Amino acid sequence: SSIDSLTKAEAQTLIQQLRPQLKAWGEAYYSKDAPKVEDAVYDQKYAQLVAIEAKFPELVTPDSPTQNVGGTISTDFSKVNHDIPMLSLGDVFSKEELADFVEHITENEANTYNCELKIDGLAISLRYEAGELVQGSTRGNGQIGEDITANLKTIPSIPTKLTRPLTIEVRGECYMPKQSFIELNAKRDAEGKPVFANPRNAAAGSLRQLDTAVTKERKLSTFMYNVADYEPLTARTQSDMLVELAELGFTTNSSFEVAHNMAEIDDYVDRYTGQRDDLAYGIDGIVVKVNSLPVQRAMGATVKVPRWAIAYKFPPEEAETVVREIEWTV
Ligand code: NAD
């Protein structure tokens, strides 16, 4: 049976199973840094919920996981208000869906796109006043994050002073390099401590530490790729912004490329799908963004995701067992 034949009552029953399940998995993943299932399993259930809600929009409620940026705020840290929210990304799992997204945007605007690697870490925001780092935070629930300034100051790739005295909020990804992850888990295993499921969870666990000395020895790194507000910059495209952020002293990922059409995006996706295992850090997909920053701003965002970007998620690795058949019946 398919989603087309679902009645509203059946949809409601499925929703009542899916939402608590996804919330429980999200809680384990975000608060405890200990996922209960593979990402691909989570993604599949999430996609099922999205599809049901798309067919029955009247069943969407504000507390649905589809309407909230996943994440938690620990009472261990003081809170930081994100005046400009930190969002998630819409995702697609096939080239066809990616092409649909690009085609839809191209209909409205003559756009070029910036292709970037989707770094498998956690989002951070860094606030600078007159070029000095004053605050660093986690994404939290998107509106409110955790103040982890002291932890972030231990990471060598994060400048405490910019090359120009800008007042600006810069956003990006904090991650644990593959080698650091392997060494950390080997050490923890030898000490009889539980190992981390993956580098993302290890990075999250290492960053949200009360003892900053622990964060420091975990060898974290960062790639910055966004700003809350581009006005303080000269750049007016995503690709120029990455260059300018590097000039300001940030570490950026140099693998980005401007694409003019779907064929070029396709080529980028294929190349990095092939090189994925050779990189020193984990990536879980490719992010395609409208390159013009004013167009990004004009397109805006939903409550959860920007309308000007999409994440193409790599197919799960072979070792991961995923139920391919979606069961729509109750
Ligand atoms: P996401 O991680 O899929 O995508 C959004 C994030 O991508 C951004 O917040 C940013 O941090 C990051 N990102 C990396 N590189 C980027 C770049 N170049 N440009 C822009 N952003 C970039 O979304 P999410 O909402 O944080 O989390 C959902 C993901 O978490 C899903 O993939 C899901 O599988 C996983 N998850 C897993 C479980 C589980 O139990 N295994 C539970 C909850 C969530």
mmCIF file of C-alpha atoms and ligand atoms in Angstrom:
data_model
loop_
_atom_site.group_PDB
_atom_site.id
_atom_site.type_symbol
_atom_site.label_atom_id
_atom_site.label_comp_id
_atom_site.label_asym_id
_atom_site.label_seq_id
_atom_site.Cartn_x
_atom_site.Cartn_y
_atom_site.Cartn_z
ATOM 1 C CA SER A 1 0.000 0.000 0.000
ATOM 2 C CA SER A 2 1.181 3.528 -0.672
ATOM 3 C CA ILE A 3 0.787 6.910 0.913
ATOM 4 C CA ASP A 4 -1.865 7.776 -1.708
ATOM 5 C CA SER A 5 -4.310 5.267 -0.260
ATOM 6 C CA LEU A 6 -3.883 6.386 3.375
ATOM 7 C CA THR A 7 -7.062 7.609 5.012
ATOM 8 C CA LYS A 8 -6.899 10.541 7.374
ATOM 9 C CA ALA A 9 -7.573 8.268 10.356
ATOM 10 C CA GLU A 10 -4.730 5.950 9.328
ATOM 11 C CA ALA A 11 -2.466 8.948 8.819
ATOM 12 C CA GLN A 12 -3.292 10.197 12.318
ATOM 13 C CA THR A 13 -2.460 6.805 13.814
ATOM 14 C CA LEU A 14 0.878 6.680 11.960
ATOM 15 C CA ILE A 15 1.683 10.219 13.052
ATOM 16 C CA GLN A 16 1.006 9.273 16.666
ATOM 17 C CA GLN A 17 3.576 6.490 16.353
ATOM 18 C CA LEU A 18 6.171 8.432 14.381
ATOM 19 C CA ARG A 19 6.366 11.663 16.374
ATOM 20 C CA PRO A 20 7.138 10.133 19.810
ATOM 21 C CA GLN A 21 9.568 7.695 18.170
ATOM 22 C CA LEU A 22 11.462 10.481 16.385
ATOM 23 C CA LYS A 23 11.442 12.636 19.530
ATOM 24 C CA ALA A 24 12.896 9.822 21.630
ATOM 25 C CA TRP A 25 15.628 9.147 19.040
ATOM 26 C CA GLY A 26 16.325 12.877 18.798
ATOM 27 C CA GLU A 27 16.655 13.150 22.571
ATOM 28 C CA ALA A 28 19.229 10.317 22.651
ATOM 29 C CA TYR A 29 21.103 11.815 19.704
ATOM 30 C CA TYR A 30 21.150 15.491 20.694
ATOM 31 C CA SER A 31 21.153 15.443 24.517
ATOM 32 C CA LYS A 32 23.070 12.288 25.273
ATOM 33 C CA ASP A 33 25.241 12.144 22.134
ATOM 34 C CA ALA A 34 24.351 8.457 22.038
ATOM 35 C CA PRO A 35 22.104 7.613 19.069
ATOM 36 C CA LYS A 36 19.839 4.588 19.397
ATOM 37 C CA VAL A 37 19.557 3.966 15.638
ATOM 38 C CA GLU A 38 21.549 4.691 12.484
ATOM 39 C CA ASP A 39 20.946 8.095 10.892
ATOM 40 C CA ALA A 40 19.508 6.394 7.807
ATOM 41 C CA VAL A 41 16.809 4.757 9.942
ATOM 42 C CA TYR A 42 15.968 8.102 11.547
ATOM 43 C CA ASP A 43 15.973 9.824 8.153
ATOM 44 C CA GLN A 44 13.616 7.261 6.671
ATOM 45 C CA LYS A 45 11.049 7.620 9.481
ATOM 46 C CA TYR A 46 11.398 11.395 9.324
ATOM 47 C CA ALA A 47 10.788 11.365 5.556
ATOM 48 C CA GLN A 48 7.706 9.236 6.155
ATOM 49 C CA LEU A 49 6.350 11.817 8.598
ATOM 50 C CA VAL A 50 7.097 14.626 6.110
ATOM 51 C CA ALA A 51 5.203 12.779 3.376
ATOM 52 C CA ILE A 52 2.176 12.138 5.592
ATOM 53 C CA GLU A 53 2.067 15.747 6.755
ATOM 54 C CA ALA A 54 2.359 16.927 3.140
ATOM 55 C CA LYS A 55 -0.699 14.869 2.235
ATOM 56 C CA PHE A 56 -2.655 15.981 5.314
ATOM 57 C CA PRO A 57 -1.402 19.503 6.138
ATOM 58 C CA GLU A 58 -4.236 19.914 8.638
ATOM 59 C CA LEU A 59 -2.502 17.273 10.805
ATOM 60 C CA VAL A 60 0.688 19.365 11.155
ATOM 61 C CA THR A 61 1.122 20.628 14.723
ATOM 62 C CA PRO A 62 3.763 23.068 16.006
ATOM 63 C CA ASP A 63 5.325 20.377 18.202
ATOM 64 C CA SER A 64 5.974 18.015 15.279
ATOM 65 C CA PRO A 65 9.673 17.197 14.711
ATOM 66 C CA THR A 66 9.177 18.556 11.175
ATOM 67 C CA GLN A 67 8.484 22.018 12.658
ATOM 68 C CA ASN A 68 11.382 22.178 15.109
ATOM 69 C CA VAL A 69 15.144 22.427 14.815
ATOM 70 C CA GLY A 70 16.390 19.363 16.672
ATOM 71 C CA GLY A 71 18.652 19.999 19.622
ATOM 72 C CA THR A 72 18.659 20.558 23.328
ATOM 73 C CA ILE A 73 19.758 23.160 25.802
ATOM 74 C CA SER A 74 21.574 21.785 28.810
ATOM 75 C CA THR A 75 21.167 23.603 32.132
ATOM 76 C CA ASP A 76 24.933 23.128 32.540
ATOM 77 C CA PHE A 77 25.457 26.170 30.313
ATOM 78 C CA SER A 78 23.998 29.640 30.224
ATOM 79 C CA LYS A 79 21.595 30.370 27.416
ATOM 80 C CA VAL A 80 22.294 32.413 24.313
ATOM 81 C CA ASN A 81 19.468 33.935 22.286
ATOM 82 C CA HIS A 82 19.943 33.564 18.544
ATOM 83 C CA ASP A 83 18.360 36.798 17.292
ATOM 84 C CA ILE A 84 18.753 35.354 13.831
ATOM 85 C CA PRO A 85 17.816 31.686 14.241
ATOM 86 C CA MET A 86 20.204 28.847 13.480
ATOM 87 C CA LEU A 87 18.321 26.576 11.124
ATOM 88 C CA SER A 88 18.532 23.003 9.936
ATOM 89 C CA LEU A 89 18.645 22.054 6.234
ATOM 90 C CA GLY A 90 16.043 20.458 4.034
ATOM 91 C CA ASP A 91 17.340 17.180 2.690
ATOM 92 C CA VAL A 92 16.970 14.956 -0.334
ATOM 93 C CA PHE A 93 18.158 11.406 -0.840
ATOM 94 C CA SER A 94 18.318 11.077 -4.610
ATOM 95 C CA LYS A 95 19.662 12.964 -7.623
ATOM 96 C CA GLU A 96 16.088 13.232 -8.933
ATOM 97 C CA GLU A 97 14.898 15.090 -5.838
ATOM 98 C CA LEU A 98 17.992 17.298 -6.000
ATOM 99 C CA ALA A 99 17.253 18.129 -9.645
ATOM 100 C CA ASP A 100 13.639 18.975 -8.710
ATOM 101 C CA PHE A 101 14.835 21.384 -6.042
ATOM 102 C CA VAL A 102 17.273 23.116 -8.402
ATOM 103 C CA GLU A 103 14.730 23.267 -11.235
ATOM 104 C CA HIS A 104 12.160 24.847 -8.927
ATOM 105 C CA ILE A 105 14.618 27.584 -7.925
ATOM 106 C CA THR A 106 15.788 28.168 -11.481
ATOM 107 C CA GLU A 107 12.194 28.781 -12.557
ATOM 108 C CA ASN A 108 12.032 31.821 -10.282
ATOM 109 C CA GLU A 109 15.521 33.268 -10.565
ATOM 110 C CA ALA A 110 18.507 32.968 -12.868
ATOM 111 C CA ASN A 111 20.745 31.577 -10.167
ATOM 112 C CA THR A 112 24.156 30.144 -9.789
ATOM 113 C CA TYR A 113 24.784 27.707 -6.959
ATOM 114 C CA ASN A 114 27.544 27.144 -4.487
ATOM 115 C CA CYS A 115 28.274 23.468 -3.851
ATOM 116 C CA GLU A 116 29.809 22.642 -0.487
ATOM 117 C CA LEU A 117 30.655 19.539 1.492
ATOM 118 C CA LYS A 118 28.229 18.753 4.295
ATOM 119 C CA ILE A 119 30.551 18.442 7.259
ATOM 120 C CA ASP A 120 29.437 15.860 9.795
ATOM 121 C CA GLY A 121 29.766 17.818 13.018
ATOM 122 C CA LEU A 122 27.613 20.252 14.938
ATOM 123 C CA ALA A 123 26.691 23.826 14.202
ATOM 124 C CA ILE A 124 28.304 26.642 16.181
ATOM 125 C CA SER A 125 27.941 30.417 16.146
ATOM 126 C CA LEU A 126 30.760 32.856 16.946
ATOM 127 C CA ARG A 127 30.078 36.486 17.825
ATOM 128 C CA TYR A 128 32.800 39.097 17.317
ATOM 129 C CA GLU A 129 32.721 42.694 18.504
ATOM 130 C CA ALA A 130 35.214 45.054 16.863
ATOM 131 C CA GLY A 131 37.119 41.975 15.736
ATOM 132 C CA GLU A 132 37.292 40.302 19.166
ATOM 133 C CA LEU A 133 35.632 36.969 19.917
ATOM 134 C CA VAL A 134 33.055 37.695 22.637
ATOM 135 C CA GLN A 135 30.743 34.685 22.533
ATOM 136 C CA GLY A 136 30.459 31.205 21.075
ATOM 137 C CA SER A 137 27.383 29.019 21.197
ATOM 138 C CA THR A 138 25.709 25.825 20.061
ATOM 139 C CA ARG A 139 22.633 25.751 17.822
ATOM 140 C CA GLY A 140 20.433 24.425 20.631
ATOM 141 C CA ASN A 141 16.837 24.501 19.446
ATOM 142 C CA GLY A 142 17.689 27.100 16.827
ATOM 143 C CA GLN A 143 16.305 30.039 18.826
ATOM 144 C CA ILE A 144 18.235 29.440 22.042
ATOM 145 C CA GLY A 145 21.669 27.856 22.213
ATOM 146 C CA GLU A 146 24.224 27.096 24.895
ATOM 147 C CA ASP A 147 27.085 29.444 25.787
ATOM 148 C CA ILE A 148 30.241 27.397 25.168
ATOM 149 C CA THR A 149 32.643 30.331 24.692
ATOM 150 C CA ALA A 150 35.329 28.899 26.995
ATOM 151 C CA ASN A 151 35.257 25.528 25.212
ATOM 152 C CA LEU A 152 35.436 27.076 21.756
ATOM 153 C CA LYS A 153 38.402 29.226 22.769
ATOM 154 C CA THR A 154 40.451 26.034 23.182
ATOM 155 C CA ILE A 155 40.048 25.145 19.480
ATOM 156 C CA PRO A 156 43.084 26.326 17.471
ATOM 157 C CA SER A 157 41.158 26.935 14.210
ATOM 158 C CA ILE A 158 38.910 29.558 15.882
ATOM 159 C CA PRO A 159 40.458 33.045 15.792
ATOM 160 C CA THR A 160 40.049 35.110 18.952
ATOM 161 C CA LYS A 161 40.894 38.230 16.934
ATOM 162 C CA LEU A 162 39.972 38.942 13.313
ATOM 163 C CA THR A 163 42.222 40.622 10.746
ATOM 164 C CA ARG A 164 39.659 43.459 10.551
ATOM 165 C CA PRO A 165 37.698 44.967 13.496
ATOM 166 C CA LEU A 166 34.308 43.683 12.334
ATOM 167 C CA THR A 167 31.239 43.203 14.505
ATOM 168 C CA ILE A 168 29.786 40.060 13.057
ATOM 169 C CA GLU A 169 28.298 36.666 13.877
ATOM 170 C CA VAL A 170 29.905 33.817 11.969
ATOM 171 C CA ARG A 171 28.476 30.313 11.764
ATOM 172 C CA GLY A 172 29.841 26.954 10.798
ATOM 173 C CA GLU A 173 30.600 23.434 11.831
ATOM 174 C CA CYS A 174 32.717 22.058 14.657
ATOM 175 C CA TYR A 175 33.928 18.536 13.941
ATOM 176 C CA MET A 176 36.358 15.882 15.090
ATOM 177 C CA PRO A 177 38.858 14.747 12.435
ATOM 178 C CA LYS A 178 38.694 10.999 11.661
ATOM 179 C CA GLN A 179 42.161 10.384 13.096
ATOM 180 C CA SER A 180 41.336 12.133 16.403
ATOM 181 C CA PHE A 181 38.139 10.089 16.596
ATOM 182 C CA ILE A 182 39.956 6.779 16.105
ATOM 183 C CA GLU A 183 42.568 7.708 18.728
ATOM 184 C CA LEU A 184 39.959 8.929 21.208
ATOM 185 C CA ASN A 185 37.874 5.778 20.957
ATOM 186 C CA ALA A 186 40.954 3.534 21.226
ATOM 187 C CA LYS A 187 41.970 5.391 24.387
ATOM 188 C CA ARG A 188 38.481 5.208 25.860
ATOM 189 C CA ASP A 189 38.228 1.530 25.018
ATOM 190 C CA ALA A 190 41.553 0.858 26.769
ATOM 191 C CA GLU A 191 40.288 2.770 29.813
ATOM 192 C CA GLY A 192 37.061 0.757 29.848
ATOM 193 C CA LYS A 193 34.957 3.822 28.995
ATOM 194 C CA PRO A 194 32.074 3.745 26.502
ATOM 195 C CA VAL A 195 33.151 4.646 22.966
ATOM 196 C CA PHE A 196 31.437 7.276 20.826
ATOM 197 C CA ALA A 197 29.161 6.031 18.031
ATOM 198 C CA ASN A 198 30.610 8.371 15.397
ATOM 199 C CA PRO A 199 32.767 11.516 15.023
ATOM 200 C CA ARG A 200 29.713 13.792 15.152
ATOM 201 C CA ASN A 201 28.627 12.489 18.529
ATOM 202 C CA ALA A 202 32.231 12.588 19.747
ATOM 203 C CA ALA A 203 32.525 16.241 18.674
ATOM 204 C CA ALA A 204 29.247 17.165 20.361
ATOM 205 C CA GLY A 205 30.217 15.373 23.561
ATOM 206 C CA SER A 206 33.657 16.975 23.564
ATOM 207 C CA LEU A 207 32.384 20.496 23.003
ATOM 208 C CA ARG A 208 29.688 20.437 25.670
ATOM 209 C CA GLN A 209 32.090 19.785 28.551
ATOM 210 C CA LEU A 210 32.186 21.651 31.840
ATOM 211 C CA ASP A 211 35.950 21.126 32.041
ATOM 212 C CA THR A 212 37.458 23.006 29.087
ATOM 213 C CA ALA A 213 40.712 21.042 29.518
ATOM 214 C CA VAL A 214 38.798 17.989 28.260
ATOM 215 C CA THR A 215 37.612 19.885 25.181
ATOM 216 C CA LYS A 216 41.147 21.024 24.503
ATOM 217 C CA GLU A 217 42.634 17.512 24.452
ATOM 218 C CA ARG A 218 39.919 16.240 22.084
ATOM 219 C CA LYS A 219 41.540 17.880 19.019
ATOM 220 C CA LEU A 220 38.450 19.467 17.485
ATOM 221 C CA SER A 221 38.464 21.643 14.410
ATOM 222 C CA THR A 222 36.076 23.934 12.535
ATOM 223 C CA PHE A 223 34.944 24.976 9.074
ATOM 224 C CA MET A 224 32.969 28.229 9.007
ATOM 225 C CA TYR A 225 30.481 28.710 6.142
ATOM 226 C CA ASN A 226 27.853 31.281 7.054
ATOM 227 C CA VAL A 227 27.113 34.603 8.743
ATOM 228 C CA ALA A 228 23.961 35.646 10.580
ATOM 229 C CA ASP A 229 23.923 38.930 8.633
ATOM 230 C CA TYR A 230 26.147 39.620 5.612
ATOM 231 C CA GLU A 231 26.028 43.465 5.825
ATOM 232 C CA PRO A 232 29.413 43.826 7.587
ATOM 233 C CA LEU A 233 31.083 41.865 4.768
ATOM 234 C CA THR A 234 32.099 43.008 1.295
ATOM 235 C CA ALA A 235 31.043 39.695 -0.259
ATOM 236 C CA ARG A 236 27.601 39.445 -1.841
ATOM 237 C CA THR A 237 27.819 35.818 -2.876
ATOM 238 C CA GLN A 238 28.194 32.649 -0.825
ATOM 239 C CA SER A 239 31.427 31.725 -2.616
ATOM 240 C CA ASP A 240 32.973 35.194 -2.092
ATOM 241 C CA MET A 241 31.875 35.028 1.539
ATOM 242 C CA LEU A 242 33.904 31.856 2.057
ATOM 243 C CA VAL A 243 36.960 33.638 0.626
ATOM 244 C CA GLU A 244 36.365 36.678 2.844
ATOM 245 C CA LEU A 245 35.883 34.533 5.957
ATOM 246 C CA ALA A 246 39.265 32.923 5.265
ATOM 247 C CA GLU A 247 40.834 36.393 4.918
ATOM 248 C CA LEU A 248 39.343 37.332 8.285
ATOM 249 C CA GLY A 249 41.195 34.414 9.875
ATOM 250 C CA PHE A 250 38.634 31.602 9.859
ATOM 251 C CA THR A 251 39.284 28.108 8.641
ATOM 252 C CA THR A 252 36.972 27.415 5.725
ATOM 253 C CA ASN A 253 36.608 24.303 3.606
ATOM 254 C CA SER A 254 38.292 24.896 0.255
ATOM 255 C CA SER A 255 36.327 22.230 -1.644
ATOM 256 C CA PHE A 256 33.477 24.549 -2.612
ATOM 257 C CA GLU A 257 32.617 25.156 -6.270
ATOM 258 C CA VAL A 258 30.223 27.453 -8.089
ATOM 259 C CA ALA A 259 27.870 25.536 -10.391
ATOM 260 C CA HIS A 260 25.745 27.072 -13.141
ATOM 261 C CA ASN A 261 23.374 24.200 -13.784
ATOM 262 C CA MET A 262 22.306 20.760 -12.653
ATOM 263 C CA ALA A 263 24.936 19.010 -14.792
ATOM 264 C CA GLU A 264 27.710 20.812 -12.895
ATOM 265 C CA ILE A 265 26.047 20.094 -9.540
ATOM 266 C CA ASP A 266 25.750 16.446 -10.571
ATOM 267 C CA ASP A 267 29.432 16.326 -11.398
ATOM 268 C CA TYR A 268 30.366 17.831 -8.008
ATOM 269 C CA VAL A 269 28.183 15.314 -6.172
ATOM 270 C CA ASP A 270 29.738 12.385 -8.055
ATOM 271 C CA ARG A 271 33.288 13.550 -7.476
ATOM 272 C CA TYR A 272 32.898 13.976 -3.714
ATOM 273 C CA THR A 273 30.847 10.822 -3.323
ATOM 274 C CA GLY A 274 33.937 9.070 -4.701
ATOM 275 C CA GLN A 275 36.440 10.996 -2.554
ATOM 276 C CA ARG A 276 34.439 10.784 0.643
ATOM 277 C CA ASP A 277 36.551 8.092 2.297
ATOM 278 C CA ASP A 278 39.827 9.864 1.460
ATOM 279 C CA LEU A 279 38.963 13.029 3.373
ATOM 280 C CA ALA A 280 40.424 13.627 6.847
ATOM 281 C CA TYR A 281 36.961 14.504 8.198
ATOM 282 C CA GLY A 282 33.524 12.989 7.847
ATOM 283 C CA ILE A 283 30.971 14.328 5.394
ATOM 284 C CA ASP A 284 27.423 13.044 5.162
ATOM 285 C CA GLY A 285 26.391 14.776 1.975
ATOM 286 C CA ILE A 286 26.632 17.820 -0.271
ATOM 287 C CA VAL A 287 24.972 21.175 0.379
ATOM 288 C CA VAL A 288 23.770 23.149 -2.652
ATOM 289 C CA LYS A 289 23.118 26.848 -1.952
ATOM 290 C CA VAL A 290 21.863 29.735 -4.053
ATOM 291 C CA ASN A 291 25.052 31.740 -4.503
ATOM 292 C CA SER A 292 23.669 35.290 -4.314
ATOM 293 C CA LEU A 293 23.367 36.464 -0.698
ATOM 294 C CA PRO A 294 20.604 39.012 -1.488
ATOM 295 C CA VAL A 295 18.639 36.264 -3.272
ATOM 296 C CA GLN A 296 19.181 33.977 -0.247
ATOM 297 C CA ARG A 297 17.740 36.706 1.953
ATOM 298 C CA ALA A 298 14.793 37.319 -0.372
ATOM 299 C CA MET A 299 13.947 33.623 -0.480
ATOM 300 C CA GLY A 300 14.001 33.364 3.310
ATOM 301 C CA ALA A 301 13.223 30.298 5.370
ATOM 302 C CA THR A 302 10.452 28.138 6.774
ATOM 303 C CA VAL A 303 10.262 27.666 10.570
ATOM 304 C CA LYS A 304 12.963 25.023 10.200
ATOM 305 C CA VAL A 305 15.000 25.295 6.995
ATOM 306 C CA PRO A 306 16.268 27.939 4.552
ATOM 307 C CA ARG A 307 14.478 27.882 1.174
ATOM 308 C CA TRP A 308 17.722 28.678 -0.666
ATOM 309 C CA ALA A 309 19.687 25.561 0.247
ATOM 310 C CA ILE A 310 19.323 21.804 0.215
ATOM 311 C CA ALA A 311 21.372 18.923 1.567
ATOM 312 C CA TYR A 312 21.861 15.909 -0.666
ATOM 313 C CA LYS A 313 22.498 13.043 1.759
ATOM 314 C CA PHE A 314 24.786 10.217 0.702
ATOM 315 C CA PRO A 315 23.239 6.759 0.591
ATOM 316 C CA PRO A 316 23.925 4.875 3.851
ATOM 317 C CA GLU A 317 27.155 2.875 3.975
ATOM 318 C CA GLU A 318 26.794 -0.819 3.271
ATOM 319 C CA ALA A 319 27.320 -1.819 6.881
ATOM 320 C CA GLU A 320 24.207 0.077 7.875
ATOM 321 C CA THR A 321 21.062 -1.944 7.770
ATOM 322 C CA VAL A 322 18.113 0.020 6.544
ATOM 323 C CA VAL A 323 14.601 -1.116 5.986
ATOM 324 C CA ARG A 324 14.125 -0.084 2.364
ATOM 325 C CA GLU A 325 10.450 -0.934 2.080
ATOM 326 C CA ILE A 326 8.291 1.734 3.629
ATOM 327 C CA GLU A 327 5.215 0.325 5.293
ATOM 328 C CA TRP A 328 2.419 2.853 5.116
ATOM 329 C CA THR A 329 -0.328 0.780 6.643
ATOM 330 C CA VAL A 330 -1.103 0.716 10.336
HETATM 331 P P1 NAD B 1 21.439 18.089 9.389
HETATM 332 O O1 NAD B 1 22.597 17.851 10.266
HETATM 333 O O2 NAD B 1 21.052 17.018 8.484
HETATM 334 O O3 NAD B 1 21.651 19.387 8.506
HETATM 335 C C1 NAD B 1 21.755 20.702 8.998
HETATM 336 C C2 NAD B 1 23.119 20.996 9.519
HETATM 337 O O4 NAD B 1 24.113 20.725 8.563
HETATM 338 C C3 NAD B 1 23.376 22.457 9.834
HETATM 339 O O5 NAD B 1 22.806 22.824 11.063
HETATM 340 C C4 NAD B 1 24.869 22.498 9.869
HETATM 341 O O6 NAD B 1 25.300 22.250 11.179
HETATM 342 C C5 NAD B 1 25.292 21.328 9.019
HETATM 343 N N1 NAD B 1 26.204 21.629 7.900
HETATM 344 C C6 NAD B 1 27.347 20.927 7.622
HETATM 345 N N2 NAD B 1 27.977 21.430 6.574
HETATM 346 C C7 NAD B 1 27.254 22.499 6.148
HETATM 347 C C8 NAD B 1 27.430 23.428 5.093
HETATM 348 N N3 NAD B 1 28.458 23.359 4.250
HETATM 349 N N4 NAD B 1 26.498 24.379 4.953
HETATM 350 C C9 NAD B 1 25.438 24.464 5.787
HETATM 351 N N5 NAD B 1 25.222 23.608 6.830
HETATM 352 C C10 NAD B 1 26.124 22.623 6.987
HETATM 353 O O7 NAD B 1 20.190 18.496 10.205
HETATM 354 P P2 NAD B 1 19.896 18.439 11.729
HETATM 355 O O8 NAD B 1 18.546 19.020 11.827
HETATM 356 O O9 NAD B 1 20.987 19.018 12.524
HETATM 357 O O10 NAD B 1 19.870 16.948 12.114
HETATM 358 C C11 NAD B 1 19.210 15.993 11.398
HETATM 359 C C12 NAD B 1 20.209 14.890 11.191
HETATM 360 O O11 NAD B 1 20.531 14.326 12.442
HETATM 361 C C13 NAD B 1 19.675 13.832 10.298
HETATM 362 O O12 NAD B 1 20.634 13.496 9.339
HETATM 363 C C14 NAD B 1 19.470 12.671 11.228
HETATM 364 O O13 NAD B 1 19.856 11.486 10.606
HETATM 365 C C15 NAD B 1 20.357 12.966 12.382
HETATM 366 N N6 NAD B 1 19.691 12.452 13.575
HETATM 367 C C16 NAD B 1 19.916 11.171 13.885
HETATM 368 C C17 NAD B 1 19.278 10.602 14.975
HETATM 369 C C18 NAD B 1 19.556 9.177 15.299
HETATM 370 O O14 NAD B 1 18.923 8.654 16.197
HETATM 371 N N7 NAD B 1 20.490 8.521 14.634
HETATM 372 C C19 NAD B 1 18.403 11.378 15.747
HETATM 373 C C20 NAD B 1 18.176 12.698 15.380
HETATM 374 C C21 NAD B 1 18.827 13.232 14.289
#
